[in-house]
Short mmCIF file of C-alpha atoms in Angstrom, two decimals:
data_model
loop_
_atom_site.label_atom_id
_atom_site.label_comp_id
_atom_site.label_asym_id
_atom_site.label_seq_id
_atom_site.Cartn_x
_atom_site.Cartn_y
_atom_site.Cartn_z
CA UNK S 1 -23.10 -18.87 -35.78
CA UNK S 2 -24.42 -20.87 -38.75
CA UNK S 3 -27.84 -22.31 -39.54
CA UNK S 4 -28.05 -25.41 -41.73
CA UNK S 5 -31.26 -26.64 -43.41
CA UNK S 6 -31.42 -30.05 -45.06
CA UNK S 7 -33.57 -30.34 -48.21
CA UNK S 8 -36.06 -33.20 -48.51
CA UNK S 9 -34.15 -34.83 -51.33
CA UNK S 10 -30.91 -35.17 -49.35
CA UNK S 11 -30.20 -38.76 -48.51
CA UNK S 12 -26.76 -38.53 -46.83
CA UNK S 13 -25.41 -35.22 -45.61
CA UNK S 14 -22.21 -35.06 -43.53
CA UNK S 15 -20.59 -32.05 -41.85
CA UNK S 16 -17.31 -32.33 -39.97
CA UNK S 17 -15.81 -29.67 -37.73
CA UNK S 18 -12.20 -30.78 -37.37
CA UNK S 19 -10.03 -27.81 -38.30
CA UNK S 20 -10.67 -25.53 -35.37
CA UNK S 21 -8.07 -24.36 -32.90
CA UNK S 22 -7.74 -26.69 -29.93
CA UNK S 23 -9.17 -24.06 -27.60
CA UNK S 24 -12.51 -23.90 -29.40
CA UNK S 25 -15.66 -25.76 -28.41
CA UNK S 26 -18.81 -26.40 -30.44
CA UNK S 27 -22.45 -26.04 -29.40
CA UNK S 28 -25.12 -27.68 -31.56
CA UNK S 29 -28.75 -26.65 -31.09
CA UNK S 30 -31.62 -28.63 -32.62
CA UNK S 31 -35.18 -27.51 -33.17
CA UNK S 32 -38.06 -30.02 -32.82
CA UNK S 33 -38.42 -32.27 -35.86
CA UNK S 34 -39.90 -35.57 -36.97
CA UNK S 35 -38.55 -38.10 -39.48
CA UNK S 36 -41.52 -40.43 -39.00
CA UNK S 37 -44.28 -41.18 -41.49
CA UNK S 38 -47.98 -41.39 -40.69
CA UNK S 39 -47.47 -44.92 -39.42
CA UNK S 40 -44.61 -43.76 -37.16
CA UNK S 41 -42.08 -45.60 -39.29
CA UNK S 42 -38.62 -44.07 -39.47
CA UNK S 43 -37.91 -42.25 -42.71
CA UNK S 44 -34.45 -41.19 -41.69
CA UNK S 45 -32.16 -40.39 -38.80
CA UNK S 46 -30.06 -37.52 -37.52
CA UNK S 47 -26.77 -38.40 -35.86
CA UNK S 48 -24.36 -36.17 -33.95
CA UNK S 49 -21.01 -37.46 -32.71
CA UNK S 50 -18.60 -35.89 -30.24
CA UNK S 51 -15.72 -35.86 -32.72
CA UNK S 52 -15.09 -35.91 -36.47
CA UNK S 53 -14.62 -39.66 -36.76
CA UNK S 54 -17.40 -42.09 -37.57
CA UNK S 55 -16.31 -43.99 -34.45
CA UNK S 56 -16.57 -40.99 -32.13
CA UNK S 57 -19.00 -41.24 -29.20
CA UNK S 58 -22.61 -40.66 -30.17
CA UNK S 59 -24.21 -37.60 -28.61
CA UNK S 60 -27.56 -37.85 -30.42
CA UNK S 61 -29.13 -40.38 -32.82
CA UNK S 62 -32.87 -40.01 -33.22
CA UNK S 63 -35.65 -39.75 -35.80
CA UNK S 64 -37.76 -37.40 -33.71
CA UNK S 65 -37.27 -34.52 -31.33
CA UNK S 66 -40.21 -32.99 -29.47
CA UNK S 67 -38.36 -30.15 -27.74
CA UNK S 68 -35.35 -27.94 -28.31
CA UNK S 69 -32.06 -29.66 -27.55
CA UNK S 70 -28.55 -28.29 -27.05
CA UNK S 71 -25.39 -30.39 -27.14
CA UNK S 72 -21.87 -29.23 -26.27
CA UNK S 73 -18.82 -31.02 -27.56
CA UNK S 74 -15.95 -31.76 -25.23
CA UNK S 75 -13.38 -30.78 -27.84
CA UNK S 76 -13.01 -28.88 -31.08
CA UNK S 77 -14.50 -31.56 -33.34
CA UNK S 78 -18.05 -32.62 -34.18
CA UNK S 79 -19.72 -34.83 -36.79
CA UNK S 80 -23.29 -34.22 -37.99
CA UNK S 81 -24.86 -36.75 -40.35
CA UNK S 82 -28.36 -36.79 -41.81
CA UNK S 83 -29.55 -39.94 -43.62
CA UNK S 84 -32.81 -40.74 -45.40
CA UNK S 85 -33.50 -44.48 -45.45
CA UNK S 86 -35.70 -44.69 -48.59
CA UNK S 87 -34.78 -42.57 -51.63
CA UNK S 88 -36.38 -44.68 -54.40
CA UNK S 89 -39.54 -42.58 -54.22
CA UNK S 90 -39.98 -38.92 -53.25
CA UNK S 91 -40.27 -38.59 -49.52
CA UNK S 92 -41.72 -35.56 -47.83
CA UNK S 93 -40.04 -34.96 -44.48
CA UNK S 94 -39.98 -31.96 -42.24
CA UNK S 95 -36.93 -29.76 -42.73
CA UNK S 96 -34.51 -29.88 -39.82
CA UNK S 97 -32.99 -26.69 -38.50
CA UNK S 98 -29.59 -27.06 -36.86
CA UNK S 99 -27.79 -24.12 -35.31
CA UNK S 100 -24.06 -24.63 -34.82
CA UNK S 101 -22.27 -22.17 -32.56
CA UNK S 102 -18.52 -21.94 -32.36
CA UNK S 103 -17.75 -21.10 -28.75
CA UNK S 104 -15.05 -18.57 -28.05
CA UNK S 105 -12.11 -20.07 -26.22
CA UNK S 106 -11.63 -18.49 -22.83
CA UNK S 107 -8.05 -17.75 -21.87
CA UNK S 108 -7.24 -16.66 -18.35
CA UNK S 109 -3.63 -15.78 -17.71
CA UNK S 110 -1.67 -13.92 -15.05
CA UNK S 111 1.64 -12.17 -15.62
CA UNK S 112 3.78 -11.63 -12.52
CA UNK S 113 6.88 -9.85 -13.79
CA UNK S 114 8.20 -6.34 -14.24
CA UNK S 115 8.16 -6.52 -18.05
CA UNK S 116 6.52 -8.73 -20.64
CA UNK S 117 4.65 -9.07 -23.92
CA UNK S 118 0.96 -9.84 -24.51
CA UNK S 119 -0.51 -10.53 -27.93
CA UNK S 120 -3.66 -12.04 -29.38
CA UNK S 121 -3.15 -15.57 -30.63
CA UNK S 122 -3.30 -14.87 -34.39
CA UNK S 123 -1.29 -11.66 -34.32
CA UNK S 124 1.42 -12.92 -36.67
CA UNK S 125 -0.66 -14.29 -39.55
CA UNK S 126 -3.69 -11.99 -39.85
CA UNK S 127 -6.10 -14.92 -39.82
CA UNK S 128 -9.72 -14.73 -38.61
CA UNK S 129 -9.79 -14.63 -34.85
CA UNK S 130 -12.47 -15.48 -32.31
CA UNK S 131 -11.16 -15.03 -28.82
CA UNK S 132 -12.25 -13.96 -25.34
CA UNK S 133 -9.61 -13.48 -22.67
CA UNK S 134 -9.24 -12.17 -19.13
CA UNK S 135 -5.69 -11.25 -18.22
CA UNK S 136 -4.06 -9.93 -15.06
CA UNK S 137 -0.76 -8.06 -15.08
CA UNK S 138 0.84 -7.57 -11.68
CA UNK S 139 4.15 -5.90 -10.96
CA UNK S 140 5.84 -5.51 -7.59
CA UNK S 141 4.51 -3.30 -4.82
CA UNK S 142 5.60 0.29 -5.16
CA UNK S 143 5.47 0.20 -8.95
CA UNK S 144 2.61 0.90 -11.34
CA UNK S 145 1.78 -0.85 -14.61
CA UNK S 146 2.63 0.79 -17.94
CA UNK S 147 1.00 -0.60 -21.10
CA UNK S 148 2.46 0.25 -24.49
CA UNK S 149 0.26 -0.84 -27.41
CA UNK S 150 1.59 -1.33 -30.91
CA UNK S 151 0.49 1.22 -33.50
CA UNK S 152 -0.94 -1.65 -35.54
CA UNK S 153 -4.10 -2.36 -33.57
CA UNK S 154 -7.25 -3.67 -35.17
CA UNK S 155 -10.49 -4.54 -33.51
CA UNK S 156 -12.77 -4.50 -36.50
CA UNK S 157 -15.83 -2.55 -35.40
CA UNK S 158 -15.80 0.11 -32.71
CA UNK S 159 -19.57 -0.23 -32.34
CA UNK S 160 -19.52 -4.01 -32.01
CA UNK S 161 -20.09 -5.73 -28.70
CA UNK S 162 -17.89 -8.57 -29.92
CA UNK S 163 -14.80 -6.42 -30.51
CA UNK S 164 -13.88 -4.73 -27.25
CA UNK S 165 -10.86 -4.21 -25.05
CA UNK S 166 -11.28 -3.01 -21.48
CA UNK S 167 -8.58 -2.09 -18.99
CA UNK S 168 -9.15 -1.68 -15.26
CA UNK S 169 -6.71 -0.63 -12.54
CA UNK S 170 -8.07 0.76 -9.30
CA UNK S 171 -10.50 3.54 -10.25
CA UNK S 172 -9.24 3.55 -13.84
CA UNK S 173 -11.68 1.87 -16.25
CA UNK S 174 -11.63 2.42 -20.01
CA UNK S 175 -12.73 0.59 -23.19
CA UNK S 176 -10.92 0.76 -26.53
CA UNK S 177 -11.29 -0.40 -30.11
CA UNK S 178 -8.23 1.39 -31.50
CA UNK S 179 -4.68 1.67 -30.25
CA UNK S 180 -4.57 3.82 -27.10
CA UNK S 181 -0.78 4.13 -27.38
CA UNK S 182 0.86 4.24 -23.96
CA UNK S 183 -1.25 3.98 -20.81
CA UNK S 184 0.22 4.69 -17.37
CA UNK S 185 -2.02 3.01 -14.80
CA UNK S 186 -2.36 4.12 -11.18
CA UNK S 187 -1.74 0.78 -9.45
CA UNK S 188 0.55 -2.24 -9.59
CA UNK S 189 -2.20 -4.50 -10.93
CA UNK S 190 -4.09 -4.25 -14.23
CA UNK S 191 -7.04 -6.32 -15.43
CA UNK S 192 -7.26 -6.62 -19.21
CA UNK S 193 -10.35 -8.16 -20.82
CA UNK S 194 -10.97 -8.46 -24.52
CA UNK S 195 -13.43 -10.15 -26.83
CA UNK S 196 -12.77 -10.44 -30.56
CA UNK S 197 -15.62 -11.98 -32.53
CA UNK S 198 -14.78 -11.03 -36.10
CA UNK S 199 -11.76 -11.40 -38.38
CA UNK S 200 -9.10 -9.16 -36.91
CA UNK S 201 -5.41 -8.92 -36.33
CA UNK S 202 -6.01 -8.15 -32.67
CA UNK S 203 -3.30 -6.35 -30.74
CA UNK S 204 0.25 -6.54 -29.48
CA UNK S 205 1.42 -4.79 -26.34
CA UNK S 206 4.42 -4.56 -24.06
CA UNK S 207 3.96 -4.01 -20.35
CA UNK S 208 6.51 -2.63 -17.95
CA UNK S 209 6.65 -1.09 -14.50
CA UNK S 210 7.30 2.43 -13.34
CA UNK S 211 7.64 3.98 -9.91
CA UNK S 212 5.84 6.97 -8.53
CA UNK S 213 2.11 7.63 -8.56
CA UNK S 214 -0.65 10.17 -7.97
CA UNK S 215 -3.00 9.67 -5.04
CA UNK S 216 -6.27 11.55 -4.71
CA UNK S 217 -8.11 9.37 -2.19
CA UNK S 218 -8.52 10.50 1.41
CA UNK S 219 -6.31 7.64 2.59
CA UNK S 220 -3.93 5.13 1.07
CA UNK S 221 -0.77 3.07 1.29
CA UNK S 222 2.51 3.90 -0.44
CA UNK S 223 5.21 1.28 -1.01
CA UNK S 224 8.78 1.67 -2.09
CA UNK S 225 9.45 -0.18 -5.37
CA UNK S 226 9.48 -3.93 -4.82
CA UNK S 227 8.56 -3.81 -1.12
CA UNK S 228 9.07 -6.05 0.87
CA UNK S 229 11.86 -7.14 -1.49
CA UNK S 230 14.90 -4.90 -1.80
CA UNK S 231 14.52 -1.78 -3.88
CA UNK S 232 17.04 -1.28 -6.69
CA UNK S 233 19.82 1.28 -6.99
CA UNK S 234 19.61 4.70 -8.65
CA UNK S 235 15.91 5.29 -8.13
CA UNK S 236 14.02 8.55 -8.09
CA UNK S 237 10.31 7.93 -7.53
CA UNK S 238 7.88 10.81 -7.03
CA UNK S 239 4.51 10.32 -5.35
CA UNK S 240 1.88 13.05 -5.13
CA UNK S 241 -0.88 13.13 -2.53
CA UNK S 242 -3.37 15.57 -4.02
CA UNK S 243 -5.44 16.23 -0.91
CA UNK S 244 -5.66 19.79 0.42
CA UNK S 245 -6.12 18.85 4.05
CA UNK S 246 -4.04 17.98 7.06
CA UNK S 247 -2.34 14.68 6.23
CA UNK S 248 -0.98 12.22 8.76
CA UNK S 249 1.89 10.03 7.59
CA UNK S 250 2.07 6.83 9.63
CA UNK S 251 4.49 3.91 9.52
CA UNK S 252 5.88 1.28 11.84
CA UNK S 253 9.58 1.15 12.56
CA UNK S 254 9.77 -2.43 11.30
CA UNK S 255 8.29 -1.29 7.97
CA UNK S 256 10.92 1.34 7.23
CA UNK S 257 14.35 0.18 6.04
CA UNK S 258 16.19 2.97 4.22
CA UNK S 259 19.80 2.89 5.53
CA UNK S 260 21.62 6.23 5.60
CA UNK S 261 25.05 4.55 5.48
CA UNK S 262 26.72 1.29 4.55
CA UNK S 263 27.27 0.53 8.24
CA UNK S 264 23.52 0.61 8.81
CA UNK S 265 23.01 -1.66 5.83
CA UNK S 266 25.49 -4.17 7.27
CA UNK S 267 23.81 -3.93 10.67
CA UNK S 268 20.47 -4.59 9.03
CA UNK S 269 21.90 -7.56 7.13
CA UNK S 270 23.12 -9.16 10.36
CA UNK S 271 19.67 -8.73 11.88
CA UNK S 272 18.04 -10.20 8.77
CA UNK S 273 20.58 -12.69 7.32
CA UNK S 274 18.22 -13.77 4.52
CA UNK S 275 18.33 -10.25 3.06
CA UNK S 276 20.26 -10.10 -0.21
CA UNK S 277 22.39 -7.61 -2.09
CA UNK S 278 23.24 -5.19 0.73
CA UNK S 279 26.83 -4.67 -0.31
CA UNK S 280 26.62 -3.39 -3.85
CA UNK S 281 25.67 -6.32 -6.06
CA UNK S 282 26.70 -8.97 -3.50
CA UNK S 283 27.01 -9.68 0.21
CA UNK S 284 29.73 -8.31 2.43
CA UNK S 285 32.31 -11.04 3.17
CA UNK S 286 31.86 -12.52 6.68
CA UNK S 287 35.23 -11.30 8.02
CA UNK S 288 34.32 -7.71 7.11
CA UNK S 289 31.01 -8.14 8.88
CA UNK S 290 32.88 -9.33 11.98
CA UNK S 291 35.18 -6.30 11.88
CA UNK S 292 32.23 -3.93 11.68
CA UNK S 293 30.40 -5.75 14.43
CA UNK S 294 33.42 -5.64 16.79
CA UNK S 295 34.22 -1.99 16.20
CA UNK S 296 30.74 -0.46 16.02
CA UNK S 297 28.51 0.18 19.00
CA UNK S 298 24.90 0.11 17.85
CA UNK S 299 22.71 2.88 19.29
CA UNK S 300 19.88 1.63 21.45
CA UNK S 301 17.16 1.93 20.38
CA UNK S 302 18.14 2.39 16.73
CA UNK S 303 15.48 4.65 15.24
CA UNK S 304 14.62 6.30 11.95
CA UNK S 305 16.53 9.53 11.40
CA UNK S 306 14.46 12.68 10.86
CA UNK S 307 16.89 15.03 9.19
CA UNK S 308 17.60 17.11 6.13
CA UNK S 309 21.07 15.60 5.68
CA UNK S 310 20.43 11.91 4.80
CA UNK S 311 23.52 11.43 2.61
CA UNK S 312 22.54 8.29 0.70
CA UNK S 313 19.06 6.81 0.32
CA UNK S 314 16.11 8.74 1.70
CA UNK S 315 12.42 9.55 1.48
CA UNK S 316 11.69 13.26 1.16
CA UNK S 317 8.27 14.50 2.28
CA UNK S 318 7.58 18.02 1.00
CA UNK S 319 4.53 20.25 1.40
CA UNK S 320 3.73 21.63 -2.07
CA UNK S 321 2.84 24.96 -0.50
CA UNK S 322 6.56 25.39 0.16
CA UNK S 323 6.25 24.81 3.87
CA UNK S 324 7.61 21.93 5.86
CA UNK S 325 9.87 19.27 4.37
CA UNK S 326 11.48 16.23 5.98
CA UNK S 327 14.02 13.69 4.82
CA UNK S 328 13.53 10.26 6.36
CA UNK S 329 16.19 7.57 6.44
CA UNK S 330 17.57 4.91 8.77
CA UNK S 331 16.79 1.46 10.06
CA UNK S 332 15.23 0.43 13.35
CA UNK S 333 14.73 -2.44 15.76
CA UNK S 334 11.27 -2.09 17.24
CA UNK S 335 7.61 -2.04 16.25
CA UNK S 336 6.76 1.48 17.37
CA UNK S 337 4.40 3.54 15.24
CA UNK S 338 5.55 6.92 13.91
CA UNK S 339 3.09 9.69 13.02
CA UNK S 340 4.05 12.86 11.15
CA UNK S 341 1.66 15.73 10.37
CA UNK S 342 1.80 17.77 7.16
CA UNK S 343 -0.41 20.23 5.31
CA UNK S 344 -1.46 18.73 1.97
CA UNK S 345 -1.02 18.46 -0.91
CA UNK S 346 2.28 16.61 -0.59
CA UNK S 347 5.12 15.40 -2.76
CA UNK S 348 7.10 12.35 -1.64
CA UNK S 349 10.38 11.66 -3.42
CA UNK S 350 12.18 8.37 -2.78
CA UNK S 351 15.83 8.43 -3.87
CA UNK S 352 18.46 5.68 -3.83
CA UNK S 353 22.06 5.83 -5.00
CA UNK S 354 24.37 3.04 -6.17
CA UNK S 355 26.01 2.20 -2.84
CA UNK S 356 23.55 -0.23 -1.22
CA UNK S 357 19.87 -1.07 -0.95
CA UNK S 358 17.41 -2.57 1.49
CA UNK S 359 13.78 -3.45 2.11
CA UNK S 360 12.42 0.06 1.67
CA UNK S 361 9.19 1.25 3.24
CA UNK S 362 5.46 0.88 3.61
CA UNK S 363 3.71 4.03 4.80
CA UNK S 364 0.07 4.94 5.32
CA UNK S 365 -1.42 8.37 4.81
CA UNK S 366 -4.73 9.67 6.13
CA UNK S 367 -6.33 13.07 5.62
CA UNK S 368 -7.97 14.48 8.73
CA UNK S 369 -9.16 17.91 7.59
CA UNK S 370 -8.28 20.86 9.79
CA UNK S 371 -6.89 19.47 12.99
CA UNK S 372 -8.78 20.61 16.07
CA UNK S 373 -7.99 19.31 19.52
CA UNK S 374 -10.53 19.80 22.28
CA UNK S 375 -10.23 18.65 25.86
CA UNK S 376 -13.02 18.39 28.42
CA UNK S 377 -11.95 17.85 32.02
CA UNK S 378 -14.38 16.78 34.69
CA UNK S 379 -13.61 16.74 38.38
CA UNK S 380 -15.48 14.63 40.91
CA UNK S 381 -14.92 15.12 44.63
CA UNK S 382 -16.07 12.07 46.47
CA UNK S 383 -16.73 13.89 49.71
CA UNK S 384 -19.41 16.06 48.03
CA UNK S 385 -20.97 13.28 45.99
CA UNK S 386 -24.56 12.73 47.13
CA UNK S 387 -27.20 10.29 45.93
CA UNK S 388 -30.86 10.43 46.91
CA UNK S 389 -32.96 7.28 46.48
CA UNK S 390 -36.73 7.65 46.47
#
């Protein structure tokens, strides 16, 4: 912000703002003034144009202002000109106070990819920077965001309200003014907000995605990486549910697609022909599909397998106390709901090999405390039922 005062002996004063970045805007604030003599004759004029050219649209051209006035340019240029009409003799005029504010550009961007780079606009040339941005990074379901900041990170003043970086993801909320290094966030979406109001190099970061997470809430939803798109090969994702209560794991059959064999993957492909990459890196040729379909009798109904011998891809649910463990795998053809009961805390490990892949899973968990079941049974015998009306 800059304040400009014009002396009484100035007869033509011109200020142009025409070298700002295209994202910047200019606000000009005027205090009350008068360029009139005792006879109300004009001694001079103040002119403001919406642009740096003398032919730019006029925003203000007056010799008097009785109240505060604020003008906003539509672009990054402005022209302020102050002219005194009569300079042959000393002229006493009221000083004019003009406050010019350079507005921060506001950048709002969303990044929908598994990896990427984010940097402040002047990162490469160390020039003065004035910037305010709100960014969203979102990776696929089942993954969480990982931010890796460069070691060279400069927001000038840690105690300045104009130099801040905040990161929010679920319950995670932190502010920084120096490089935080690597941050592993709990969810698949991160909100990054920063304001830089002083000369600074800013920051440079790389974002990526990782699988696995820690859950401490009483309930939640866990996705396989990329769900509902196909998960990738050679995964090992570990999820912890840190709740020391009875935990119910719930999922619908049509939200669990973890084939235990290639035959199941082919079966699933024929049910969902838009599914991709079920036969290694490509699709099984049609004549092979026909052979499998002619020679394989599909179980009815085809349900998820609860076993400890899932040979390929599987989801392992393990009580951390060393008690019960279950491997889940298979595909299915109905919308039935499955409910499994475990004693928390739990570890869930999703593993895929290199043979095939599929949609994966979406499961819900809910803690219910110590499970108590109570039944009250009432019997009514109609022949002994008696009502008395008064």
